[in-house]
């Protein structure tokens, strides 16, 4: 369990430091609903007893009070006292517990003011009821049971509304949680068995029929279909999926049956990751939120001081009822200054913004990233899988005269058989289509940024770029470098195959540029954001791709450490750097950057290292995330402005500054109503983000 700060505890309850509710690290719909219903029940009880108290108290303003015909005022005073007990000691007692915790830990907050104000009003009324002559020579003292109970009930109303708003901001996540089917059809030989999702293990073969939801993340091993991924990517057009393509839990199968192999189950699926990521993000704190916390920390002691001064001034200078006037106005100051709105201003906007992002396939891991994104002025972008689709395919295999292409392909796939690299997968798929088998490999070694080497049937074999060929001493005796040049200039990737230090073949692999990459990169430039492409590919390939997408700044043949150094270099120059990538080799740079942006189509390592994940893997998502950041920060500033202006104006009025000129005073009850209205306005303003266009 964790509080609204960064502290984590083992058991549920209230935070021992700030008194706030502890929230589960893995919040689910039932827990949120339970929390809301618990608060709602207490609010109903508070209302049930507060309304009669309010009616009795307000009836005193009538010239011919009908209630006094039933029984005298003194008896009604006792009725108010008895009715107030369930409100103070049960329905709203949680507010006093939080106030007590804040005082003990010296972490003053809005509950400090509410607890002191409402508690003092109730205690004053009890003393006045039991010992009236202590406060007045005549024994006639006005009671404030209605102020105490109305204040507490209004604050509880604010808590219920906050819980409800929190529930609403997670509506998209709740829908995602319901996407996963309860059952799946597991296939073992000729036997098909319907099993619970919890029974599915990695490697299980599952059958998915037309119209069914996909049970877990996996890979199609037989058949093909159209998959509706709109619930995760936000893209309404169904995606064609064929043999070897991956499918995600919760997406909906089209009109064909296919077999899939389970690759990720339980909490490891993309869907589960989305849910957890949004939950974590909504409970993380942005720097601007910490600023609001600091303001509150200074604000509360100042307000308590103003309340004390108000009490002293009214007691010394009030002509009539000095005790009562001093007491009532001091309480009004405490109540109207309650920084509920200030406390809600930032977290409400962030929660709604993160929920909005999730609906659009923008998963924000940390609230801090949402704030930093607006300041980004440099984006470093990986090529493969980020600008391009990351689904490379083999265009051509070129071999020297007298060498069989099928033999060269067998050597290539022998080296690639255990690799997860996209280029390796492309050659393996190319080989499977031609029924090429892989041979055993000895002394296998993967050389980062260059390629792979090993021994196949007692032959020394190397597969990779020119740098690898040079490092293993391979000779280009057949002028293959020159032949490969035309493919490289078209943006394709070329991997050379050397056998016993002689280059005998090369394989041409192309990766289609994503449909809107050029448009998105142009839009980033128009916003004044510098864009540089970083790639481990050859200079010729990178240059060709850069030309196609309209980029003039690019760097090729970069190792993971080179990308990391680039991020550090530009940060040292004063740039606010975002890194966008999808591969394991991008992970160090993603972690180092001010904002790391991972493609949802990329590797788990990249996604874990990033602050933001674009589920659709679309560069347009960077623009949408930036726009969301701008709208959320604007909303936060609006909320902080309203909250601070309200408190700045409200405290002097409650202290009685207008009384000498206009005879205006605020009762504690009216102050509580105004305080609650400010909180409601902040919540309403934050919820406007749900309809924002990004």
XYZ file of C-alpha atoms in Angstrom:
694
model
C 0.000 0.000 0.000
C 1.161 3.558 -0.620
C 0.073 7.082 0.345
C -0.202 9.991 -2.052
C 3.488 10.619 -1.511
C 6.271 8.173 -2.174
C 5.998 6.093 1.013
C 5.031 2.423 0.802
C 3.498 0.350 3.620
C 2.644 -3.321 4.049
C -0.929 -3.018 5.331
C -4.016 -0.984 4.333
C -5.403 1.929 6.374
C -4.379 5.562 6.797
C -0.890 6.923 6.185
C 0.803 7.332 9.602
C 2.566 10.446 8.308
C -0.085 12.500 6.502
C -3.296 10.722 7.541
C -4.408 10.224 3.938
C -5.914 6.979 2.666
C -3.366 4.353 1.692
C -4.102 3.076 -1.790
C -3.209 -0.408 -3.083
C -0.172 -0.577 -5.351
C -2.287 -2.741 -7.650
C -5.704 -1.103 -7.515
C -8.526 -3.054 -9.093
C -12.095 -2.155 -9.892
C -13.533 -3.934 -6.830
C -11.207 -2.072 -4.447
C -11.992 1.307 -5.984
C -15.709 0.553 -5.876
C -15.428 -0.651 -2.274
C -13.595 2.523 -1.227
C -16.194 4.703 -2.936
C -19.140 2.785 -1.423
C -17.576 2.908 2.055
C -17.253 6.680 1.898
C -20.711 7.033 0.347
C -22.270 5.019 3.197
C -20.663 7.299 5.775
C -21.782 10.367 3.836
C -25.386 9.127 3.869
C -25.219 8.586 7.622
C -23.724 12.051 8.087
C -26.490 13.591 5.964
C -29.186 11.628 7.820
C -28.184 13.217 11.133
C -26.888 16.580 9.870
C -30.032 17.656 7.992
C -32.254 17.596 11.143
C -29.566 19.518 13.075
C -29.446 22.095 10.279
C -33.258 22.417 10.200
C -33.453 22.897 13.975
C -30.655 25.490 13.963
C -32.055 27.453 11.013
C -35.583 27.452 12.461
C -34.248 29.705 15.210
C -34.295 32.523 12.625
C -38.093 32.323 12.360
C -40.065 34.844 14.408
C -42.683 32.297 15.415
C -40.678 29.081 15.479
C -43.098 26.144 15.088
C -40.576 23.735 16.627
C -40.686 25.581 19.939
C -44.387 24.790 20.144
C -43.455 21.100 20.325
C -40.803 21.532 23.019
C -38.621 24.389 24.312
C -35.367 25.560 22.751
C -33.273 24.022 25.541
C -34.680 20.589 24.655
C -33.919 21.099 20.954
C -30.334 21.989 21.916
C -30.003 18.540 23.492
C -31.512 16.979 20.354
C -28.834 18.681 18.253
C -26.133 17.384 20.592
C -27.405 13.791 20.423
C -27.801 13.903 16.636
C -24.264 15.266 16.236
C -22.621 12.327 18.038
C -22.947 9.787 15.142
C -21.632 12.420 12.713
C -18.593 13.347 14.800
C -17.689 9.945 16.236
C -18.603 7.630 13.359
C -19.495 9.007 9.933
C -16.817 11.717 9.833
C -14.426 10.468 12.497
C -11.923 9.568 9.764
C -11.373 13.308 9.228
C -10.342 13.753 12.877
C -8.024 10.735 12.648
C -6.295 12.339 9.685
C -6.068 15.676 11.501
C -4.538 13.963 14.545
C -2.001 12.126 12.370
C -1.003 15.386 10.678
C -0.429 17.098 14.046
C 1.541 14.209 15.562
C 3.832 13.976 12.525
C 3.925 17.774 12.024
C 2.785 17.253 8.457
C 0.029 19.852 8.451
C -2.585 19.631 5.698
C -6.227 20.359 4.948
C -7.413 17.851 7.572
C -5.526 19.835 10.213
C -7.715 22.863 9.533
C -10.924 20.848 9.266
C -10.178 18.901 12.444
C -9.280 21.980 14.485
C -12.141 24.077 13.101
C -14.968 21.542 13.282
C -13.627 20.008 16.503
C -13.419 23.397 18.214
C -16.956 24.289 17.074
C -18.332 21.024 18.469
C -16.426 21.238 21.779
C -17.448 24.874 22.233
C -21.084 23.889 21.730
C -20.825 20.973 24.192
C -19.293 23.241 26.858
C -21.944 25.881 26.184
C -24.684 23.240 26.485
C -23.436 21.704 29.745
C -21.963 24.842 31.361
C -23.679 27.880 29.747
C -22.769 30.261 32.593
C -19.063 29.813 31.877
C -19.410 31.631 28.558
C -22.192 34.111 29.279
C -23.445 35.892 32.344
C -27.045 35.342 31.232
C -26.492 31.699 30.312
C -27.695 32.325 26.758
C -25.061 31.086 24.327
C -25.466 30.292 20.628
C -24.544 26.694 19.762
C -22.640 25.632 16.657
C -23.553 21.970 16.332
C -24.930 22.749 12.889
C -21.672 24.424 11.810
C -19.539 21.518 13.029
C -21.688 18.814 11.420
C -22.283 20.706 8.169
C -18.539 21.400 7.845
C -17.712 17.727 8.380
C -20.463 16.550 6.027
C -19.379 18.925 3.268
C -15.764 17.784 3.566
C -16.948 14.165 3.481
C -18.946 15.054 0.357
C -15.704 16.310 -1.182
C -13.995 13.023 -0.277
C -16.812 11.039 -1.907
C -16.676 13.187 -5.046
C -12.907 12.740 -5.215
C -13.297 8.961 -4.884
C -15.946 8.983 -7.604
C -13.805 11.149 -9.876
C -10.841 8.823 -9.267
C -13.081 5.944 -10.271
C -14.176 7.735 -13.440
C -10.636 8.554 -14.516
C -9.900 4.826 -14.483
C -12.936 3.930 -16.583
C -10.752 3.192 -19.615
C -8.580 0.886 -17.518
C -11.626 -0.893 -16.106
C -12.779 -1.547 -19.635
C -9.335 -2.943 -20.457
C -9.491 -5.226 -17.416
C -12.693 -6.702 -18.789
C -11.186 -7.347 -22.231
C -9.496 -10.603 -21.325
C -11.797 -13.610 -21.766
C -12.386 -15.970 -18.840
C -11.725 -19.152 -20.815
C -9.506 -20.361 -23.669
C -9.506 -23.387 -25.981
C -6.270 -25.335 -25.465
C -5.199 -27.804 -28.161
C -3.080 -30.871 -27.439
C -2.776 -33.153 -30.448
C -6.322 -33.898 -31.547
C -7.804 -32.970 -28.155
C -9.397 -29.557 -27.571
C -10.150 -28.530 -23.990
C -11.710 -25.354 -22.591
C -9.618 -24.135 -19.650
C -9.457 -21.129 -17.332
C -7.015 -18.393 -18.289
C -5.015 -19.075 -15.112
C -4.233 -22.602 -16.375
C -2.562 -21.446 -19.599
C 1.220 -21.770 -19.641
C 3.859 -20.429 -22.005
C 4.127 -22.717 -25.023
C 0.510 -23.915 -24.912
C -1.236 -24.116 -28.293
C -4.592 -22.321 -28.323
C -7.372 -22.202 -30.892
C -9.085 -18.851 -31.461
C -12.398 -18.902 -33.311
C -14.037 -16.044 -35.271
C -15.313 -13.231 -33.045
C -13.519 -14.487 -29.930
C -11.187 -12.451 -27.750
C -7.555 -13.499 -27.833
C -6.807 -15.057 -24.414
C -3.074 -14.308 -23.978
C -0.179 -12.774 -25.900
C 1.239 -15.136 -28.473
C 2.257 -15.954 -32.024
C 0.131 -17.345 -34.849
C 1.438 -20.796 -35.800
C -1.351 -21.845 -38.169
C -3.874 -19.844 -40.177
C -4.448 -16.113 -40.489
C -7.120 -13.539 -39.677
C -8.014 -9.868 -39.245
C -7.579 -8.655 -35.658
C -9.414 -5.688 -34.121
C -6.764 -3.993 -31.939
C -8.688 -0.738 -31.450
C -9.131 -1.285 -27.730
C -5.353 -1.131 -27.258
C -4.018 1.013 -30.112
C -7.046 3.255 -30.722
C -6.825 2.388 -34.437
C -10.282 1.330 -35.718
C -9.061 -0.520 -38.833
C -8.539 -4.295 -38.289
C -4.961 -5.494 -38.747
C -4.043 -8.446 -40.989
C -2.249 -11.163 -39.034
C -0.511 -14.094 -40.716
C 1.814 -16.944 -39.785
C 4.506 -15.735 -37.376
C 2.731 -12.494 -36.413
C 2.146 -11.693 -32.759
C -1.326 -11.152 -31.269
C -2.257 -9.509 -27.974
C -4.591 -10.495 -25.171
C -8.003 -8.841 -25.286
C -7.968 -7.994 -28.989
C -10.794 -9.481 -31.070
C -10.410 -12.083 -33.803
C -12.085 -11.450 -37.162
C -13.766 -14.045 -39.360
C -11.166 -16.839 -39.443
C -9.983 -19.530 -37.042
C -6.271 -19.781 -36.234
C -3.891 -21.541 -33.859
C -1.524 -19.567 -31.664
C 1.279 -20.392 -29.253
C 1.173 -18.648 -25.856
C 4.249 -16.435 -25.300
C 3.196 -14.183 -22.394
C 0.561 -15.040 -19.783
C -0.855 -13.592 -16.551
C 0.793 -10.355 -15.403
C 3.294 -10.489 -18.276
C 0.788 -9.755 -21.072
C 0.656 -6.386 -22.795
C -2.844 -5.812 -21.419
C -1.746 -6.485 -17.829
C 1.245 -4.208 -18.370
C -0.977 -1.387 -19.587
C -3.215 -1.672 -16.533
C -0.302 -1.749 -14.090
C 1.543 1.074 -15.846
C -1.435 3.435 -15.670
C -2.091 2.539 -12.030
C 1.538 3.269 -11.142
C 1.559 6.512 -13.115
C -1.649 7.849 -11.590
C -0.074 7.458 -8.152
C 3.315 8.947 -9.015
C 3.975 12.609 -8.399
C 5.088 15.291 -10.820
C 7.457 18.095 -9.718
C 4.628 20.629 -10.023
C 2.612 18.474 -7.609
C 5.455 18.554 -5.102
C 5.425 22.354 -5.408
C 1.757 22.361 -4.395
C 2.656 20.160 -1.413
C 5.331 22.647 -0.325
C 2.880 25.543 -0.626
C 0.397 23.642 1.554
C 3.105 22.900 4.132
C 3.744 26.634 4.640
C 0.154 27.698 4.064
C -1.431 25.699 6.922
C 0.743 27.099 9.764
C 0.185 30.612 8.393
C -3.584 30.058 8.420
C -3.486 28.748 11.993
C -1.550 31.892 12.913
C -4.107 34.117 11.160
C -6.912 32.289 13.014
C -5.194 32.945 16.362
C -4.725 36.634 15.488
C -8.373 36.817 14.372
C -9.478 35.352 17.707
C -7.346 37.829 19.700
C -8.447 40.890 17.697
C -12.159 40.036 17.887
C -11.896 39.191 21.586
C -10.170 42.485 22.403
C -12.189 44.837 20.216
C -15.641 43.271 19.847
C -18.277 45.312 21.702
C -20.793 42.473 22.030
C -20.211 38.785 22.748
C -16.400 38.953 22.449
C -15.906 35.243 23.194
C -18.480 34.155 20.647
C -17.385 36.545 17.888
C -13.719 35.699 18.391
C -14.442 32.000 18.339
C -16.799 31.997 15.333
C -14.554 34.125 13.114
C -11.438 32.132 13.995
C -13.240 28.932 13.009
C -14.447 30.554 9.758
C -10.808 31.383 8.904
C -9.711 27.794 9.539
C -12.517 26.329 7.457
C -12.471 28.646 4.439
C -8.683 28.347 4.228
C -8.817 24.558 4.079
C -6.533 23.771 1.112
C -8.732 20.987 -0.270
C -8.757 22.603 -3.707
C -4.985 23.120 -3.578
C -4.483 19.477 -2.687
C -6.728 18.314 -5.524
C -5.450 20.712 -8.193
C -2.535 18.629 -9.473
C -3.388 14.959 -8.791
C -6.859 15.274 -10.327
C -5.499 16.727 -13.577
C -2.731 14.129 -13.750
C -5.091 11.208 -13.110
C -7.542 12.378 -15.756
C -4.713 13.103 -18.215
C -3.160 9.663 -17.746
C -6.560 8.033 -18.225
C -7.073 10.059 -21.402
C -3.658 9.007 -22.672
C -4.446 5.337 -22.016
C -7.578 5.636 -24.143
C -5.417 6.859 -27.029
C -2.717 4.220 -26.618
C -0.286 6.552 -24.818
C 0.848 4.804 -21.635
C 2.537 7.121 -19.151
C 4.631 5.292 -16.552
C 5.549 8.347 -14.481
C 3.591 11.552 -13.956
C 6.921 13.399 -14.045
C 7.285 12.487 -17.726
C 3.954 14.134 -18.490
C 5.301 17.407 -17.144
C 8.769 17.132 -18.718
C 7.398 16.333 -22.169
C 6.288 19.937 -22.673
C 9.873 21.169 -22.218
C 11.462 18.753 -24.735
C 13.347 20.546 -27.543
C 15.347 17.629 -28.975
C 14.133 14.178 -29.997
C 16.629 11.418 -30.789
C 14.920 8.684 -32.802
C 15.996 5.149 -33.550
C 15.426 3.944 -37.123
C 14.414 0.293 -37.110
C 11.002 -0.262 -35.553
C 10.562 3.423 -34.738
C 10.710 5.286 -38.042
C 10.350 2.028 -39.949
C 7.806 -0.689 -39.231
C 10.339 -2.973 -37.587
C 9.125 -5.871 -39.726
C 12.030 -6.376 -42.098
C 11.727 -8.781 -44.998
C 14.330 -10.328 -47.282
C 14.388 -8.707 -50.720
C 17.224 -10.652 -52.285
C 20.048 -13.083 -51.632
C 23.148 -12.560 -53.781
C 25.885 -15.222 -53.964
C 29.100 -15.460 -55.966
C 29.150 -17.611 -59.075
C 29.537 -21.307 -58.399
C 28.022 -21.121 -54.894
C 24.481 -22.350 -54.244
C 22.194 -19.721 -52.697
C 20.366 -22.413 -50.722
C 23.631 -23.408 -49.047
C 24.394 -19.794 -48.159
C 20.869 -19.343 -46.740
C 21.355 -22.456 -44.596
C 24.556 -21.001 -43.134
C 22.841 -17.648 -42.518
C 19.920 -19.250 -40.703
C 22.193 -21.536 -38.729
C 23.818 -18.455 -37.183
C 20.447 -16.719 -36.723
C 18.429 -19.648 -35.360
C 18.513 -18.506 -31.694
C 18.460 -14.755 -32.304
C 15.581 -12.396 -31.442
C 16.936 -9.615 -33.679
C 14.366 -8.402 -36.265
C 16.835 -8.943 -39.129
C 17.483 -12.499 -37.962
C 13.758 -13.185 -37.779
C 13.408 -11.953 -41.366
C 16.038 -14.384 -42.664
C 14.550 -17.262 -40.653
C 11.110 -16.588 -42.102
C 12.654 -16.397 -45.580
C 14.310 -19.758 -44.952
C 11.167 -21.433 -43.584
C 9.272 -20.450 -46.702
C 11.941 -22.302 -48.715
C 12.094 -25.275 -46.312
C 15.680 -24.537 -45.315
C 16.800 -26.181 -42.069
C 19.407 -24.846 -39.634
C 22.623 -26.663 -38.773
C 24.320 -26.905 -35.348
C 26.677 -24.035 -34.508
C 29.782 -24.146 -32.308
C 31.630 -21.216 -30.711
C 28.726 -18.888 -31.413
C 29.275 -15.230 -30.535
C 27.097 -12.159 -31.014
C 29.120 -8.970 -31.502
C 27.020 -5.924 -30.633
C 26.563 -3.527 -33.510
C 28.378 -5.759 -35.995
C 26.847 -9.227 -36.350
C 27.427 -12.859 -35.372
C 30.194 -15.434 -35.819
C 30.480 -19.185 -35.269
C 31.585 -22.516 -36.676
C 29.268 -24.583 -38.894
C 30.448 -27.990 -40.149
C 34.047 -27.067 -39.316
C 33.799 -23.850 -41.329
C 34.423 -20.419 -39.805
C 31.316 -18.377 -40.626
C 30.600 -14.664 -40.048
C 27.397 -12.737 -40.799
C 27.132 -8.967 -40.424
C 28.168 -5.559 -41.679
C 31.401 -4.318 -43.234
C 32.866 -3.601 -39.808
C 32.468 -7.259 -38.861
C 34.014 -8.391 -42.134
C 37.046 -6.221 -41.434
C 37.364 -7.413 -37.839
C 37.395 -11.102 -38.879
C 39.745 -10.421 -41.793
C 37.264 -11.454 -44.521
C 38.323 -10.614 -48.088
C 35.993 -9.220 -50.765
C 37.516 -11.189 -53.633
C 34.341 -11.099 -55.716
C 33.534 -7.377 -55.551
C 30.357 -7.911 -53.481
C 30.700 -4.556 -51.677
C 30.183 -2.738 -54.991
C 27.203 -4.928 -55.902
C 25.577 -4.194 -52.535
C 25.950 -0.422 -52.920
C 22.812 0.033 -55.039
C 20.644 -1.716 -52.415
C 22.160 0.333 -49.602
C 21.461 3.580 -51.477
C 17.795 2.575 -51.649
C 17.628 2.316 -47.846
C 17.956 -1.459 -47.532
C 20.155 -3.215 -44.977
C 22.857 -5.552 -46.261
C 24.430 -8.360 -44.228
C 27.521 -10.042 -45.678
C 28.291 -13.740 -45.250
C 31.937 -14.787 -44.995
C 33.066 -18.415 -44.988
C 36.646 -19.087 -43.920
C 37.534 -15.377 -44.251
C 36.089 -15.014 -47.769
C 32.888 -13.074 -48.498
C 30.690 -15.377 -50.584
C 27.229 -13.787 -50.351
C 25.106 -10.974 -48.990
C 21.456 -10.833 -48.054
C 19.344 -7.716 -48.687
C 16.745 -6.854 -46.044
C 14.351 -3.932 -46.317
C 12.125 -2.419 -43.668
C 9.152 -0.396 -44.847
C 8.893 3.146 -43.483
C 5.806 3.681 -41.342
C 3.026 5.432 -43.189
C 3.014 8.664 -41.185
C 6.657 8.830 -40.020
C 7.577 11.620 -42.448
C 4.481 13.641 -41.530
C 5.085 13.250 -37.782
C 8.764 14.215 -38.052
C 7.865 17.286 -40.097
C 5.296 18.310 -37.466
C 7.910 17.975 -34.708
C 10.261 20.264 -36.650
C 7.460 22.792 -37.129
C 7.012 22.881 -33.349
C 10.652 23.919 -33.030
C 11.814 20.493 -31.876
C 15.140 19.326 -33.310
C 15.041 15.703 -34.545
C 18.097 13.474 -35.040
C 17.968 9.870 -36.241
C 20.360 7.416 -34.561
C 20.886 3.963 -36.033
C 23.219 1.026 -35.829
C 22.752 0.466 -39.560
C 25.270 1.387 -42.255
C 25.733 4.999 -43.315
C 24.307 4.411 -46.798
C 21.114 2.805 -45.472
C 20.597 5.453 -42.787
C 21.211 8.279 -45.259
C 18.651 6.825 -47.687
C 15.975 6.457 -44.985
C 16.680 9.964 -43.660
C 16.170 11.379 -47.144
C 12.830 9.592 -47.507
C 11.456 11.009 -44.232
C 12.906 14.493 -44.680
C 15.602 14.392 -41.985
C 18.903 16.203 -42.430
C 20.443 15.188 -39.086
C 21.342 11.528 -38.650
C 24.100 9.279 -37.320
C 24.870 5.724 -38.436
C 26.705 2.647 -37.182
C 25.945 3.513 -33.568
C 26.387 1.025 -30.747
C 24.149 1.186 -27.624
C 26.901 3.026 -25.732
C 27.159 5.544 -28.600
C 23.434 6.325 -28.362
C 23.811 6.752 -24.607
C 26.732 9.143 -25.097
C 24.706 11.149 -27.625
C 21.952 11.659 -25.053
C 24.489 12.762 -22.425
C 26.240 15.074 -24.892
C 23.088 16.977 -25.814
C 21.945 17.140 -22.196
C 25.297 18.720 -21.320
C 24.637 21.310 -24.044
C 21.390 22.292 -22.308
C 18.907 20.375 -24.445
C 15.874 18.674 -22.929
C 16.178 15.309 -24.651
C 13.549 12.731 -25.513
C 14.702 9.383 -26.871
C 12.337 7.264 -28.958
C 13.234 3.646 -29.645
C 12.035 0.076 -29.620
C 14.988 -2.253 -29.194
C 17.217 -3.619 -26.470
C 20.053 -1.517 -27.860
C 17.987 1.623 -27.180
C 17.396 0.813 -23.488
C 20.429 2.696 -22.029
C 19.592 5.842 -24.012
C 15.899 5.579 -23.096
C 16.773 5.395 -19.402
C 19.240 8.321 -19.580
C 17.010 10.710 -21.547
C 14.760 13.280 -19.884
C 11.784 11.446 -21.382
C 12.150 7.936 -22.778
C 9.524 6.959 -25.356
C 9.208 3.293 -26.308
C 7.270 1.812 -29.175
C 4.695 -0.671 -27.902
C 5.717 -2.921 -30.777
C 9.266 -3.120 -29.412
C 11.119 -5.230 -26.875
C 10.173 -5.578 -23.208
C 13.551 -4.132 -22.175
C 12.916 -0.934 -24.148
C 9.407 -0.590 -22.716
C 10.680 -1.113 -19.149
C 13.400 1.536 -19.655
C 11.008 4.166 -21.027
C 8.746 6.678 -19.280
C 6.094 6.604 -22.005
C 4.992 3.734 -24.235
C 3.169 4.276 -27.521
C 1.080 1.117 -27.821
C 0.505 1.593 -31.532
C 4.215 2.174 -32.149
C 3.373 5.267 -34.169
C 5.479 8.465 -34.202
C 2.253 10.458 -34.364
C 1.898 9.352 -30.744
C 4.818 11.621 -29.771
C 2.856 14.624 -31.020
C -0.292 13.431 -29.249
C 1.653 12.883 -26.013
C 3.183 16.353 -26.291
C -0.269 17.893 -26.830
C -1.626 15.945 -23.855
C 1.255 17.255 -21.745
C 0.464 20.842 -22.750
C -3.230 20.452 -21.954
C -2.615 18.755 -18.591
C -0.108 21.398 -17.459
C -2.453 24.179 -18.533
C -5.255 22.517 -16.577
C -3.030 22.168 -13.492
C -2.065 25.840 -13.625
C -5.729 26.825 -13.934
C -6.563 24.703 -10.907
C -3.683 26.095 -8.840
C -4.639 29.648 -9.817
C -8.272 29.183 -8.805
C -7.318 27.448 -5.556
C -4.735 30.042 -4.505
C -6.881 33.036 -5.480
C -9.830 31.543 -3.607
C -7.778 31.061 -0.430
C -6.060 34.434 -0.738
C -9.396 36.266 -0.982
C -11.352 33.999 1.348
C -9.161 34.192 4.463
C -9.327 38.005 4.952
C -13.106 37.973 4.412
C -13.531 35.182 6.956
C -11.316 37.076 9.413
C -13.789 39.965 9.233
C -11.851 42.553 7.231
C -15.083 43.678 5.520
C -17.063 43.977 8.756
C -16.011 47.571 9.664
C -17.011 48.792 6.181
C -19.977 46.665 5.102
C -20.968 44.677 8.181
C -20.205 41.402 6.340
C -19.224 38.301 8.326
C -19.018 34.674 7.232
C -20.429 31.978 9.480
C -18.351 28.769 9.707
C -21.125 26.960 7.834
C -21.014 29.365 4.866
C -17.211 29.145 4.916
C -17.446 25.345 4.683
C -19.876 25.621 1.772
C -17.527 27.999 -0.068
C -14.554 25.721 0.621
C -16.399 22.700 -0.750
C -17.499 24.651 -3.824
C -13.871 25.476 -4.626
C -12.980 21.768 -4.482
C -15.903 20.873 -6.727
C -14.825 23.514 -9.259
C -11.283 22.087 -9.356
C -12.602 18.553 -9.899
C -14.964 19.745 -12.640
C -12.158 21.630 -14.387
C -9.879 18.570 -14.259
C -12.601 16.322 -15.677
C -12.787 18.596 -18.737
C -9.587 16.876 -19.880
C -11.603 13.733 -20.584
C -13.078 15.523 -23.593
C -9.802 17.082 -24.762
C -8.747 16.374 -28.347
C -5.220 15.018 -28.685
